[in-house]
Amino acid sequence: MQLSQTVKLYMTKEQQSLIKATMREYINTVNNLVSIAINGISIVKYTTADVKANLPSALTNQCIRDAKSIIKKYNKLAKYNKDIKAVATIPILRKPCFYINNQNYKVDGDYIKFPVFVNGKSKRLSVKTKMTTDQKTIFANNELGTMRIVYKNNKIVAQIVYKKKESAYNNIGNVMGVDLGIKCPAVSYVSGGNIKFYGNGRKNKYMRRYYKCLLKKLQKGKHIDAIKRINNKEQRIMRDIDHKLSHDIVKTAVAHDVKTIKLERLANIRSTTRTSRKNNHSLHNWSFYRLSQFIEYKAKLAGITVEYVNPAYTSQTCPVCGHVHHANDRNYVCKCGFYIHRDVLGAMNICNSTEYVGDSNIRHAA
Ligand SMILES: [Zn+2]
């Protein structure tokens, strides 16, 4: 899996001004390419020869790749927004930065070497850094990916992506089914019988409603900056909640010797078919998606496989006799005598399900 490390840079004055100029030129180049594509000219076949930029060709190439991926995301989002009758804003990079692929930079002792452009020519800079012993070990033992030169807390730093070797999977172990919901954010069921509830659905709902109310008031007054700030704050809080939930779920899995976590595969977010109660609000799917991603990420680090199962009928099927019917209220009672809390039923059926639909969740709009 891909992780990254942030490295402090100790640049000379000259290096700093060259790097700053490169960062600005880089985002301008990407933004230009994006605007060309949005105005209807395809950039799919663009090469460095089609792009005029004061950048080394390695960086110009990266600009083209970045612009293409921005356009791809934008097109998906535009389609999604059309469905909810909103307009997707055109993506613009504002924070100066640049990306270099692993062929074009080198970590060498305490230095990082990469090209910039000086007087129409590519020039290799060798920038002093301060790496921790851990970072040096990581860089020496893992396959390195893209390096990003970005601002962090107003300082220019290098973020180096690397592929972490995952722990070897061991399939002898327990299986855990996790049911994600709105009223109850998550319930886990481990083969063998352990049940655990996570998070506080009522609190989350209250938070969402509180911010929605606040935003409505601000929108009436057209306080654009305040709206943005509140929106970001809400997103941050929800993200933190998902981090905590996923952490707790994986911790429980590790404690119960779980080797496989099963989650429901989310339906296509543009789809209107109601395959489960969770699709009633397509926006909720975005938060289920994020939480699944967090669980997947943390599980992988712990050497646990994540599998996705078909969500159809997981909250309606009796695990004892197989009868399918809706739960009344919070309890599921079957005519065969079996009864259980509705949310536990979901986790139990997910745990027992063999209707696999892959090892990866949907990517935004499938
Ligand atoms: Zn039954």
Short mmCIF file of C-alpha atoms and ligand atoms in Angstrom, two decimals:
data_model
loop_
_atom_site.label_atom_id
_atom_site.label_comp_id
_atom_site.label_asym_id
_atom_site.label_seq_id
_atom_site.Cartn_x
_atom_site.Cartn_y
_atom_site.Cartn_z
CA MET A 1 0.00 0.00 0.00
CA GLN A 2 1.05 3.58 -0.55
CA LEU A 3 2.16 5.75 2.35
CA SER A 4 4.20 8.92 2.50
CA GLN A 5 6.86 10.61 4.60
CA THR A 6 7.40 14.34 4.95
CA VAL A 7 10.98 15.56 4.83
CA LYS A 8 12.17 19.03 5.86
CA LEU A 9 14.25 20.88 3.28
CA TYR A 10 17.18 23.15 4.08
CA MET A 11 17.49 25.20 0.89
CA THR A 12 19.97 27.91 0.03
CA LYS A 13 18.38 31.27 -0.90
CA GLU A 14 19.02 30.54 -4.58
CA GLN A 15 17.55 27.04 -4.36
CA GLN A 16 14.49 28.40 -2.58
CA SER A 17 13.76 30.96 -5.27
CA LEU A 18 14.24 28.35 -8.03
CA ILE A 19 11.94 25.91 -6.25
CA LYS A 20 9.29 28.60 -5.67
CA ALA A 21 9.37 29.57 -9.34
CA THR A 22 9.07 25.89 -10.33
CA MET A 23 6.07 25.41 -8.01
CA ARG A 24 4.25 28.39 -9.53
CA GLU A 25 5.07 27.38 -13.09
CA TYR A 26 3.95 23.84 -12.37
CA ILE A 27 0.47 24.73 -11.09
CA ASN A 28 0.01 27.33 -13.85
CA THR A 29 0.85 24.67 -16.43
CA VAL A 30 -1.56 22.16 -14.90
CA ASN A 31 -4.32 24.79 -14.63
CA ASN A 32 -3.80 25.81 -18.27
CA LEU A 33 -4.03 22.21 -19.44
CA VAL A 34 -7.18 21.67 -17.37
CA SER A 35 -8.82 24.77 -18.81
CA ILE A 36 -7.90 23.67 -22.36
CA ALA A 37 -9.54 20.31 -21.74
CA ILE A 38 -12.64 21.79 -20.09
CA ASN A 39 -13.03 24.08 -23.10
CA GLY A 40 -13.38 21.03 -25.28
CA ILE A 41 -9.89 20.36 -26.67
CA SER A 42 -8.70 16.87 -25.83
CA ILE A 43 -5.33 16.67 -24.10
CA VAL A 44 -5.31 12.87 -24.09
CA LYS A 45 -2.56 12.69 -26.72
CA TYR A 46 -0.52 15.64 -25.46
CA THR A 47 3.23 15.21 -25.08
CA THR A 48 5.86 17.62 -23.77
CA ALA A 49 6.14 18.96 -27.34
CA ASP A 50 2.56 20.31 -27.11
CA VAL A 51 3.12 22.17 -23.85
CA LYS A 52 5.12 25.35 -23.50
CA ALA A 53 6.38 25.56 -19.94
CA ASN A 54 9.52 26.71 -18.19
CA LEU A 55 9.98 23.30 -16.67
CA PRO A 56 12.27 20.31 -17.17
CA SER A 57 10.56 17.80 -19.46
CA ALA A 58 10.15 15.34 -16.58
CA LEU A 59 8.00 17.92 -14.78
CA THR A 60 6.09 18.95 -17.90
CA ASN A 61 5.24 15.28 -18.38
CA GLN A 62 4.00 15.09 -14.82
CA CYS A 63 1.86 18.21 -15.40
CA ILE A 64 0.16 16.45 -18.32
CA ARG A 65 -0.47 13.36 -16.20
CA ASP A 66 -1.85 15.48 -13.32
CA ALA A 67 -4.10 17.50 -15.64
CA LYS A 68 -5.48 14.30 -17.16
CA SER A 69 -6.32 12.84 -13.77
CA ILE A 70 -7.93 16.12 -12.63
CA ILE A 71 -10.09 16.12 -15.77
CA LYS A 72 -11.05 12.50 -15.21
CA LYS A 73 -12.16 13.26 -11.64
CA TYR A 74 -13.93 16.42 -12.76
CA ASN A 75 -15.90 14.54 -15.42
CA LYS A 76 -17.00 11.95 -12.88
CA LEU A 77 -17.98 14.60 -10.38
CA ALA A 78 -19.82 16.60 -13.05
CA LYS A 79 -21.89 13.53 -13.87
CA TYR A 80 -22.60 12.95 -10.19
CA ASN A 81 -23.53 16.58 -9.63
CA LYS A 82 -25.90 16.52 -12.58
CA ASP A 83 -27.84 13.83 -10.78
CA ILE A 84 -28.20 15.90 -7.64
CA LYS A 85 -28.78 19.01 -9.76
CA ALA A 86 -25.68 20.88 -8.65
CA VAL A 87 -22.85 22.34 -10.69
CA ALA A 88 -19.33 20.99 -10.32
CA THR A 89 -16.78 23.75 -9.86
CA ILE A 90 -13.82 23.74 -12.22
CA PRO A 91 -10.82 22.47 -10.31
CA ILE A 92 -7.98 24.96 -9.97
CA LEU A 93 -4.72 24.30 -8.16
CA ARG A 94 -4.07 27.28 -5.91
CA LYS A 95 -1.32 26.15 -3.61
CA PRO A 96 2.03 26.16 -5.42
CA CYS A 97 3.55 22.68 -5.63
CA PHE A 98 5.15 20.22 -7.99
CA TYR A 99 5.31 16.45 -8.38
CA ILE A 100 8.24 14.40 -9.64
CA ASN A 101 8.05 10.70 -10.45
CA ASN A 102 10.56 8.24 -8.99
CA GLN A 103 12.65 8.16 -12.20
CA ASN A 104 13.56 11.81 -11.80
CA TYR A 105 14.56 12.36 -8.21
CA LYS A 106 17.02 10.63 -5.94
CA VAL A 107 17.40 10.32 -2.19
CA ASP A 108 21.14 10.36 -1.60
CA GLY A 109 22.35 10.39 2.00
CA ASP A 110 21.05 13.61 3.56
CA TYR A 111 20.31 15.12 0.14
CA ILE A 112 17.43 14.96 -2.30
CA LYS A 113 18.33 15.55 -5.95
CA PHE A 114 15.84 16.70 -8.57
CA PRO A 115 15.71 18.91 -11.67
CA VAL A 116 14.48 22.51 -12.04
CA PHE A 117 14.66 24.85 -15.03
CA VAL A 118 17.25 27.62 -15.25
CA ASN A 119 17.63 29.86 -18.32
CA GLY A 120 15.92 27.39 -20.63
CA LYS A 121 17.90 24.42 -19.37
CA SER A 122 17.29 21.59 -16.95
CA LYS A 123 19.47 21.86 -13.85
CA ARG A 124 19.81 19.28 -11.10
CA LEU A 125 19.48 20.66 -7.57
CA SER A 126 20.91 18.89 -4.58
CA VAL A 127 18.93 20.04 -1.54
CA LYS A 128 19.99 19.35 2.01
CA THR A 129 17.37 17.67 4.20
CA LYS A 130 16.96 16.48 7.74
CA MET A 131 15.72 12.89 7.66
CA THR A 132 15.10 10.82 10.75
CA THR A 133 16.78 7.43 11.09
CA ASP A 134 13.36 5.84 10.57
CA GLN A 135 12.88 7.72 7.32
CA LYS A 136 16.30 6.69 6.04
CA THR A 137 15.46 3.04 6.76
CA ILE A 138 12.06 3.39 5.06
CA PHE A 139 13.55 4.98 1.93
CA ALA A 140 16.32 2.38 1.73
CA ASN A 141 13.98 -0.61 2.07
CA ASN A 142 10.85 0.29 0.14
CA GLU A 143 10.02 1.08 -3.44
CA LEU A 144 9.72 4.86 -3.76
CA GLY A 145 6.92 6.56 -5.68
CA THR A 146 6.20 10.17 -6.56
CA MET A 147 7.84 13.01 -4.63
CA ARG A 148 5.68 16.07 -3.96
CA ILE A 149 7.21 19.44 -3.20
CA VAL A 150 4.51 21.31 -1.27
CA TYR A 151 3.87 23.96 1.35
CA LYS A 152 3.16 22.67 4.81
CA ASN A 153 2.62 25.21 7.58
CA ASN A 154 4.10 27.86 5.27
CA LYS A 155 7.31 25.89 4.82
CA ILE A 156 8.38 24.08 1.66
CA VAL A 157 8.76 20.36 2.32
CA ALA A 158 9.18 17.15 0.30
CA GLN A 159 6.59 14.40 0.66
CA ILE A 160 7.92 11.10 -0.58
CA VAL A 161 5.46 8.36 -1.40
CA TYR A 162 6.56 4.77 -0.89
CA LYS A 163 5.05 1.34 -1.27
CA LYS A 164 4.94 -0.38 2.08
CA LYS A 165 5.35 -4.12 1.95
CA GLU A 166 2.23 -5.63 3.48
CA SER A 167 2.36 -8.32 6.12
CA ALA A 168 1.95 -11.80 4.67
CA TYR A 169 -1.67 -12.85 4.80
CA ASN A 170 -2.53 -15.76 6.98
CA ASN A 171 -5.95 -17.13 6.23
CA ILE A 172 -6.29 -19.22 9.35
CA GLY A 173 -8.19 -17.01 11.70
CA ASN A 174 -11.58 -15.51 12.40
CA VAL A 175 -13.86 -13.61 10.05
CA MET A 176 -15.49 -10.33 11.06
CA GLY A 177 -18.57 -8.86 9.43
CA VAL A 178 -19.00 -5.10 9.78
CA ASP A 179 -22.33 -3.40 9.14
CA LEU A 180 -22.18 0.35 8.59
CA GLY A 181 -25.29 2.38 9.33
CA ILE A 182 -26.69 5.79 10.10
CA LYS A 183 -28.39 5.39 13.46
CA CYS A 184 -25.65 3.08 14.57
CA PRO A 185 -22.42 3.97 12.71
CA ALA A 186 -20.93 0.46 12.85
CA VAL A 187 -21.56 -2.98 14.33
CA SER A 188 -19.10 -5.86 14.15
CA TYR A 189 -19.76 -9.57 14.48
CA VAL A 190 -16.89 -12.03 14.74
CA SER A 191 -17.35 -15.67 13.76
CA GLY A 192 -17.61 -17.27 17.18
CA GLY A 193 -20.06 -14.69 18.49
CA ASN A 194 -18.36 -11.48 19.63
CA ILE A 195 -20.56 -8.44 18.98
CA LYS A 196 -19.51 -4.80 19.27
CA PHE A 197 -21.22 -1.47 18.60
CA TYR A 198 -19.17 1.55 17.58
CA GLY A 199 -19.69 5.29 17.62
CA ASN A 200 -22.64 7.46 18.43
CA GLY A 201 -25.15 7.77 15.60
CA ARG A 202 -27.36 10.18 17.46
CA LYS A 203 -24.43 12.51 18.11
CA ASN A 204 -23.34 12.33 14.45
CA LYS A 205 -26.86 13.10 13.30
CA TYR A 206 -27.07 16.00 15.72
CA MET A 207 -23.75 17.36 14.41
CA ARG A 208 -24.89 17.11 10.79
CA ARG A 209 -28.15 18.86 11.58
CA TYR A 210 -26.36 21.56 13.60
CA TYR A 211 -24.02 22.39 10.72
CA LYS A 212 -26.81 22.21 8.15
CA CYS A 213 -28.78 24.76 10.18
CA LEU A 214 -25.75 27.00 10.58
CA LEU A 215 -25.05 26.86 6.85
CA LYS A 216 -28.65 27.72 5.98
CA LYS A 217 -28.45 30.84 8.12
CA LEU A 218 -25.16 31.86 6.53
CA GLN A 219 -26.40 31.18 3.02
CA LYS A 220 -29.25 33.63 3.57
CA GLY A 221 -26.67 36.28 4.41
CA LYS A 222 -24.35 35.11 1.61
CA HIS A 223 -21.33 34.83 3.90
CA ILE A 224 -19.23 32.89 1.37
CA ASP A 225 -16.03 32.70 3.43
CA ALA A 226 -17.84 31.66 6.57
CA ILE A 227 -19.75 28.99 4.63
CA LYS A 228 -16.51 27.58 3.29
CA ARG A 229 -14.96 27.60 6.76
CA ILE A 230 -17.92 25.86 8.38
CA ASN A 231 -18.08 23.31 5.56
CA ASN A 232 -14.41 22.50 6.03
CA LYS A 233 -14.85 22.23 9.76
CA GLU A 234 -17.74 19.81 9.42
CA GLN A 235 -15.76 17.71 6.96
CA ARG A 236 -12.81 17.64 9.35
CA ILE A 237 -14.94 16.54 12.29
CA MET A 238 -16.65 13.81 10.27
CA ARG A 239 -13.29 12.63 8.98
CA ASP A 240 -11.91 12.41 12.51
CA ILE A 241 -14.95 10.40 13.59
CA ASP A 242 -14.36 7.96 10.72
CA HIS A 243 -10.69 7.66 11.66
CA LYS A 244 -11.64 6.77 15.22
CA LEU A 245 -14.35 4.30 14.15
CA SER A 246 -12.05 2.49 11.71
CA HIS A 247 -9.27 2.40 14.29
CA ASP A 248 -11.59 0.83 16.88
CA ILE A 249 -12.97 -1.70 14.40
CA VAL A 250 -9.52 -2.89 13.33
CA LYS A 251 -8.37 -2.97 16.96
CA THR A 252 -11.28 -5.29 17.82
CA ALA A 253 -10.43 -7.42 14.78
CA VAL A 254 -6.82 -7.78 15.89
CA ALA A 255 -7.89 -8.62 19.45
CA HIS A 256 -10.09 -11.44 18.14
CA ASP A 257 -7.49 -12.88 15.79
CA VAL A 258 -9.52 -11.84 12.73
CA LYS A 259 -7.80 -12.42 9.39
CA THR A 260 -10.65 -11.28 7.13
CA ILE A 261 -12.99 -8.32 7.54
CA LYS A 262 -16.08 -8.36 5.36
CA LEU A 263 -17.91 -5.19 4.43
CA GLU A 264 -20.90 -4.55 2.22
CA ARG A 265 -20.08 -3.35 -1.22
CA LEU A 266 -21.68 0.03 -1.71
CA ALA A 267 -24.03 0.43 -4.61
CA ASN A 268 -23.12 2.78 -7.41
CA ILE A 269 -23.70 6.24 -6.00
CA ARG A 270 -25.49 7.34 -9.14
CA SER A 271 -27.81 4.39 -9.06
CA THR A 272 -31.33 4.92 -7.80
CA THR A 273 -32.08 1.26 -7.21
CA ARG A 274 -32.70 0.55 -3.58
CA THR A 275 -30.68 -2.55 -2.93
CA SER A 276 -30.55 -1.72 0.75
CA ARG A 277 -31.84 0.77 3.26
CA LYS A 278 -28.51 2.57 3.02
CA ASN A 279 -29.07 3.79 -0.50
CA ASN A 280 -31.96 6.01 0.46
CA HIS A 281 -29.61 8.93 0.80
CA SER A 282 -26.94 8.92 -1.85
CA LEU A 283 -24.92 11.48 0.09
CA HIS A 284 -24.63 9.04 2.96
CA ASN A 285 -22.92 6.72 0.53
CA TRP A 286 -20.01 9.12 0.42
CA SER A 287 -19.45 8.75 4.15
CA PHE A 288 -19.86 4.96 3.98
CA TYR A 289 -17.34 4.99 1.17
CA ARG A 290 -14.82 6.98 3.20
CA LEU A 291 -15.27 4.83 6.30
CA SER A 292 -14.79 1.66 4.20
CA GLN A 293 -11.61 3.11 2.76
CA PHE A 294 -10.28 3.90 6.24
CA ILE A 295 -11.10 0.38 7.46
CA GLU A 296 -9.45 -1.13 4.39
CA TYR A 297 -6.32 0.96 4.89
CA LYS A 298 -5.91 0.21 8.60
CA ALA A 299 -6.77 -3.46 8.16
CA LYS A 300 -4.09 -3.87 5.50
CA LEU A 301 -1.49 -2.39 7.83
CA ALA A 302 -2.51 -4.98 10.41
CA GLY A 303 -2.23 -7.83 7.90
CA ILE A 304 -6.00 -8.29 7.66
CA THR A 305 -7.71 -8.82 4.29
CA VAL A 306 -10.86 -6.85 3.48
CA GLU A 307 -13.48 -8.44 1.28
CA TYR A 308 -16.71 -6.98 -0.04
CA VAL A 309 -19.97 -8.84 -0.16
CA ASN A 310 -23.28 -8.25 -1.86
CA PRO A 311 -25.44 -6.01 0.36
CA ALA A 312 -28.77 -7.43 -0.84
CA TYR A 313 -30.95 -8.74 1.99
CA THR A 314 -28.24 -8.69 4.67
CA SER A 315 -30.63 -6.89 6.98
CA GLN A 316 -33.61 -9.11 6.14
CA THR A 317 -32.44 -12.72 5.99
CA CYS A 318 -32.78 -15.02 8.96
CA PRO A 319 -29.41 -16.75 9.50
CA VAL A 320 -31.13 -19.80 10.96
CA CYS A 321 -33.92 -20.65 8.49
CA GLY A 322 -33.10 -18.34 5.55
CA HIS A 323 -36.51 -16.63 5.58
CA VAL A 324 -36.43 -13.08 4.17
CA HIS A 325 -38.51 -10.35 5.75
CA HIS A 326 -38.14 -6.82 7.13
CA ALA A 327 -37.28 -6.12 10.73
CA ASN A 328 -39.93 -4.42 12.82
CA ASP A 329 -38.41 -1.50 14.61
CA ARG A 330 -34.97 -2.22 16.11
CA ASN A 331 -35.60 -5.91 16.54
CA TYR A 332 -35.62 -8.67 14.02
CA VAL A 333 -37.93 -11.51 14.96
CA CYS A 334 -38.31 -14.56 12.74
CA LYS A 335 -41.21 -17.01 12.73
CA CYS A 336 -38.68 -19.79 13.41
CA GLY A 337 -38.05 -18.29 16.82
CA PHE A 338 -34.77 -16.55 16.05
CA TYR A 339 -34.56 -12.95 17.22
CA ILE A 340 -31.79 -10.37 17.34
CA HIS A 341 -31.06 -6.60 17.26
CA ARG A 342 -31.53 -5.51 13.65
CA ASP A 343 -28.04 -4.03 13.25
CA VAL A 344 -26.39 -7.15 14.64
CA LEU A 345 -28.31 -9.21 12.06
CA GLY A 346 -26.64 -7.21 9.27
CA ALA A 347 -23.14 -7.76 10.67
CA MET A 348 -23.87 -11.47 11.23
CA ASN A 349 -25.12 -12.00 7.67
CA ILE A 350 -22.19 -10.03 6.24
CA CYS A 351 -19.84 -12.22 8.26
CA ASN A 352 -21.49 -15.39 6.92
CA SER A 353 -21.95 -14.18 3.36
CA THR A 354 -20.07 -15.90 0.58
CA GLU A 355 -21.45 -13.63 -2.13
CA TYR A 356 -18.15 -11.89 -2.79
CA VAL A 357 -18.10 -8.92 -5.08
CA GLY A 358 -14.38 -8.25 -5.14
CA ASP A 359 -11.71 -7.03 -2.79
CA SER A 360 -12.13 -3.36 -3.44
CA ASN A 361 -14.98 -0.94 -3.02
CA ILE A 362 -16.33 1.26 -5.79
CA ARG A 363 -14.25 4.20 -6.86
CA HIS A 364 -16.60 7.18 -6.67
CA ALA A 365 -18.85 6.47 -9.64
CA ALA A 366 -18.33 3.01 -11.05
ZN ZN B 1 -35.78 -17.87 10.86
#
